[in-house]
């Protein structure tokens, strides 16, 4: 079949047009059930696709990478360990995902019930809702497998297909799709739309809704900014850079338990009494750093994996294995000796990877376009909410469609109205966290970071003393609950204003008392 004609794949309504760069855009599509195009098969894109399929949409999801089910898409230098907490778990469960199955043996994911903070003066943090912990690619692989099983007909998967351009007025998106035998191709259960496209030719698809879920450096968002004057975005490099390590032998000097398989209640209860994750803070460093370590359920014998993160300045001048080993031994003295050399060898062999980027958007939509996850509000790992907030975006989209009876035309504006305040609040909280941890240049000049620290200390004591009558510190509790980020910010701002008022009131009261005392002496 020639690449310059239209065709239907089976009985699907969506059409694909394979063309050369000098050929016109595809003709208008007859109105059928809504067609949604999702760019980016990360956690946010996958979950959004599943929710849209549940609402009767015909969904096409494109990703420039190969399928994680047929190719190991992990990047050993960027395999950051991330945690799925209550917020993200709620979103996945609402879409029908089987959370225990995600942590099945061999998945690379595990449940975590407790974390130890520090080494010598250890503080235990137990999670009311167990967290699912593992590298990003393990989450993606598990979600792809379940999404394909949940909606084998409604979602078409187009792997190895890179976004090239979008015409928001005509509602068409253009992709570069590989030809058969030239790399990854469409693994959709519908068959391959891209089989008629010569290698490196452009293939355009008409849509009713376009979802930008292609990360903090979103190409879809950049294309939309050129067409929507109201959409303005700033992207700042993350102040956090990390290096990962794996395959360390378990050590009695710093024990980390391997969680029991999901479903084994007695074994899980016993494991919950131990430590499944450790957080160590550096000592004596001008630029503070943190180290996470946990067991790797996918490695033989459950070896230790983790990451060391800090500001970019932490890695300046560190090149050799010996220099990395000296840093670890001097500033993380609790690390077992047998770990230090192994970690140093791995860290010296790979450059530090930037942990995301800060994305601040004026709105989260364009014409028939939604920006979800990092494409609309990228954050650093400091608050542990990057992936969880992205998954919540998908849940919000589903809730808005339910409220409007499936109306797609009003969805973009309503999504911004429902989500923008929370997105900006999360960025604000992330900035405070970076300041408190010393990874922001303006840390010393950030009064809200100081207010957040004071709020955490005061509310922690008052909440325990009052038996819970005083609400706990919201930024600390937001990962155990689904409290909106805007409400979390509101508490910090309110506490900061109260602290400022108290700071002004107490000196005035003391000055007034002193003045009255002086007047009393004068009268005597």
mmCIF file of N, CA, C and O in Angstrom, residues 313-347:
data_model
loop_
_atom_site.group_PDB
_atom_site.id
_atom_site.type_symbol
_atom_site.label_atom_id
_atom_site.label_comp_id
_atom_site.label_asym_id
_atom_site.label_seq_id
_atom_site.Cartn_x
_atom_site.Cartn_y
_atom_site.Cartn_z
ATOM 1 N N UNK A 313 27.533 20.801 42.988
ATOM 2 C CA UNK A 313 28.869 21.104 43.503
ATOM 3 C C UNK A 313 29.484 19.925 44.253
ATOM 4 O O UNK A 313 30.707 19.849 44.412
ATOM 5 N N UNK A 314 28.640 19.004 44.704
ATOM 6 C CA UNK A 314 29.149 17.836 45.436
ATOM 7 C C UNK A 314 30.122 17.029 44.583
ATOM 8 O O UNK A 314 31.092 16.460 45.096
ATOM 9 N N UNK A 315 29.862 16.983 43.275
ATOM 10 C CA UNK A 315 30.635 16.112 42.395
ATOM 11 C C UNK A 315 31.802 16.824 41.717
ATOM 12 O O UNK A 315 32.561 16.187 40.986
ATOM 13 N N UNK A 316 31.923 18.116 41.941
ATOM 14 C CA UNK A 316 32.997 18.862 41.283
ATOM 15 C C UNK A 316 34.366 18.378 41.763
ATOM 16 O O UNK A 316 34.616 18.284 42.965
ATOM 17 N N UNK A 317 35.215 18.076 40.832
ATOM 18 C CA UNK A 317 36.569 17.638 41.161
ATOM 19 C C UNK A 317 36.695 16.170 41.482
ATOM 20 O O UNK A 317 37.803 15.677 41.708
ATOM 21 N N UNK A 318 35.568 15.440 41.536
ATOM 22 C CA UNK A 318 35.622 14.007 41.819
ATOM 23 C C UNK A 318 35.703 13.242 40.499
ATOM 24 O O UNK A 318 34.756 13.266 39.699
ATOM 25 N N UNK A 319 36.834 12.584 40.271
ATOM 26 C CA UNK A 319 37.005 11.849 39.025
ATOM 27 C C UNK A 319 37.420 10.394 39.268
ATOM 28 O O UNK A 319 36.838 9.485 38.702
ATOM 29 N N UNK A 320 38.395 10.208 40.105
ATOM 30 C CA UNK A 320 38.938 8.867 40.285
ATOM 31 C C UNK A 320 38.144 8.073 41.319
ATOM 32 O O UNK A 320 37.370 8.619 42.115
ATOM 33 N N UNK A 321 38.370 6.779 41.310
ATOM 34 C CA UNK A 321 37.750 5.893 42.287
ATOM 35 C C UNK A 321 38.218 6.235 43.693
ATOM 36 O O UNK A 321 37.438 6.197 44.662
ATOM 37 N N UNK A 322 39.497 6.601 43.820
ATOM 38 C CA UNK A 322 40.040 6.934 45.139
ATOM 39 C C UNK A 322 39.381 8.186 45.712
ATOM 40 O O UNK A 322 39.113 8.270 46.922
ATOM 41 N N UNK A 323 39.126 9.180 44.867
ATOM 42 C CA UNK A 323 38.485 10.412 45.335
ATOM 43 C C UNK A 323 37.058 10.147 45.796
ATOM 44 O O UNK A 323 36.606 10.709 46.811
ATOM 45 N N UNK A 324 36.340 9.295 45.076
ATOM 46 C CA UNK A 324 34.983 8.935 45.507
ATOM 47 C C UNK A 324 35.018 8.151 46.819
ATOM 48 O O UNK A 324 34.182 8.366 47.712
ATOM 49 N N UNK A 325 35.964 7.254 46.932
ATOM 50 C CA UNK A 325 36.075 6.465 48.164
ATOM 51 C C UNK A 325 36.396 7.358 49.359
ATOM 52 O O UNK A 325 35.857 7.155 50.464
ATOM 53 N N UNK A 326 37.248 8.361 49.158
ATOM 54 C CA UNK A 326 37.593 9.274 50.250
ATOM 55 C C UNK A 326 36.373 10.069 50.689
ATOM 56 O O UNK A 326 36.149 10.283 51.890
ATOM 57 N N UNK A 327 35.555 10.506 49.723
ATOM 58 C CA UNK A 327 34.324 11.240 50.053
ATOM 59 C C UNK A 327 33.394 10.379 50.888
ATOM 60 O O UNK A 327 32.870 10.818 51.928
ATOM 61 N N UNK A 328 33.188 9.151 50.476
ATOM 62 C CA UNK A 328 32.266 8.260 51.181
ATOM 63 C C UNK A 328 32.776 7.930 52.572
ATOM 64 O O UNK A 328 32.019 7.959 53.559
ATOM 65 N N UNK A 329 34.055 7.602 52.690
ATOM 66 C CA UNK A 329 34.601 7.201 53.986
ATOM 67 C C UNK A 329 34.615 8.356 54.979
ATOM 68 O O UNK A 329 34.356 8.165 56.178
ATOM 69 N N UNK A 330 34.883 9.554 54.497
ATOM 70 C CA UNK A 330 34.999 10.700 55.403
ATOM 71 C C UNK A 330 33.640 11.250 55.815
ATOM 72 O O UNK A 330 33.445 11.594 56.985
ATOM 73 N N UNK A 331 32.719 11.327 54.892
ATOM 74 C CA UNK A 331 31.462 12.027 55.165
ATOM 75 C C UNK A 331 30.278 11.098 55.407
ATOM 76 O O UNK A 331 29.201 11.564 55.786
ATOM 77 N N UNK A 332 30.471 9.806 55.203
ATOM 78 C CA UNK A 332 29.447 8.811 55.556
ATOM 79 C C UNK A 332 30.129 7.701 56.344
ATOM 80 O O UNK A 332 30.262 6.565 55.875
ATOM 81 N N UNK A 333 30.600 8.021 57.548
ATOM 82 C CA UNK A 333 31.394 7.056 58.319
ATOM 83 C C UNK A 333 30.635 5.793 58.697
ATOM 84 O O UNK A 333 31.265 4.785 59.047
ATOM 85 N N UNK A 334 29.294 5.827 58.658
ATOM 86 C CA UNK A 334 28.527 4.640 59.038
ATOM 87 C C UNK A 334 28.507 3.582 57.951
ATOM 88 O O UNK A 334 28.084 2.443 58.201
ATOM 89 N N UNK A 335 28.959 3.910 56.740
ATOM 90 C CA UNK A 335 28.934 2.936 55.653
ATOM 91 C C UNK A 335 29.893 1.784 55.953
ATOM 92 O O UNK A 335 31.031 2.007 56.379
ATOM 93 N N UNK A 336 29.469 0.556 55.731
ATOM 94 C CA UNK A 336 30.382 -0.581 55.907
ATOM 95 C C UNK A 336 31.590 -0.458 54.979
ATOM 96 O O UNK A 336 31.476 0.008 53.844
ATOM 97 N N UNK A 337 32.731 -0.861 55.466
ATOM 98 C CA UNK A 337 33.955 -0.719 54.674
ATOM 99 C C UNK A 337 33.875 -1.456 53.344
ATOM 100 O O UNK A 337 34.399 -0.992 52.330
ATOM 101 N N UNK A 338 33.218 -2.627 53.384
ATOM 102 C CA UNK A 338 33.160 -3.409 52.142
ATOM 103 C C UNK A 338 32.281 -2.739 51.088
ATOM 104 O O UNK A 338 32.359 -3.086 49.909
ATOM 105 N N UNK A 339 31.441 -1.799 51.511
ATOM 106 C CA UNK A 339 30.604 -1.085 50.545
ATOM 107 C C UNK A 339 31.371 0.045 49.872
ATOM 108 O O UNK A 339 31.105 0.366 48.718
ATOM 109 N N UNK A 340 32.259 0.687 50.602
ATOM 110 C CA UNK A 340 32.860 1.935 50.143
ATOM 111 C C UNK A 340 33.569 1.755 48.806
ATOM 112 O O UNK A 340 33.348 2.514 47.850
ATOM 113 N N UNK A 341 34.430 0.754 48.694
ATOM 114 C CA UNK A 341 35.185 0.571 47.451
ATOM 115 C C UNK A 341 34.278 0.176 46.291
ATOM 116 O O UNK A 341 34.470 0.636 45.153
ATOM 117 N N UNK A 342 33.289 -0.670 46.573
ATOM 118 C CA UNK A 342 32.356 -1.073 45.513
ATOM 119 C C UNK A 342 31.548 0.121 45.021
ATOM 120 O O UNK A 342 31.352 0.306 43.810
ATOM 121 N N UNK A 343 31.072 0.947 45.939
ATOM 122 C CA UNK A 343 30.309 2.134 45.559
ATOM 123 C C UNK A 343 31.189 3.115 44.792
ATOM 124 O O UNK A 343 30.770 3.684 43.775
ATOM 125 N N UNK A 344 32.412 3.312 45.275
ATOM 126 C CA UNK A 344 33.323 4.262 44.634
ATOM 127 C C UNK A 344 33.626 3.847 43.200
ATOM 128 O O UNK A 344 33.694 4.692 42.291
ATOM 129 N N UNK A 345 33.825 2.545 42.971
ATOM 130 C CA UNK A 345 34.123 2.062 41.623
ATOM 131 C C UNK A 345 32.962 2.345 40.669
ATOM 132 O O UNK A 345 33.152 2.773 39.529
ATOM 133 N N UNK A 346 31.733 2.118 41.141
ATOM 134 C CA UNK A 346 30.563 2.356 40.288
ATOM 135 C C UNK A 346 30.353 3.847 40.042
ATOM 136 O O UNK A 346 30.023 4.270 38.931
ATOM 137 N N UNK A 347 30.530 4.654 41.068
ATOM 138 C CA UNK A 347 30.296 6.087 40.924
ATOM 139 C C UNK A 347 31.341 6.756 40.037
ATOM 140 O O UNK A 347 31.028 7.676 39.283
#
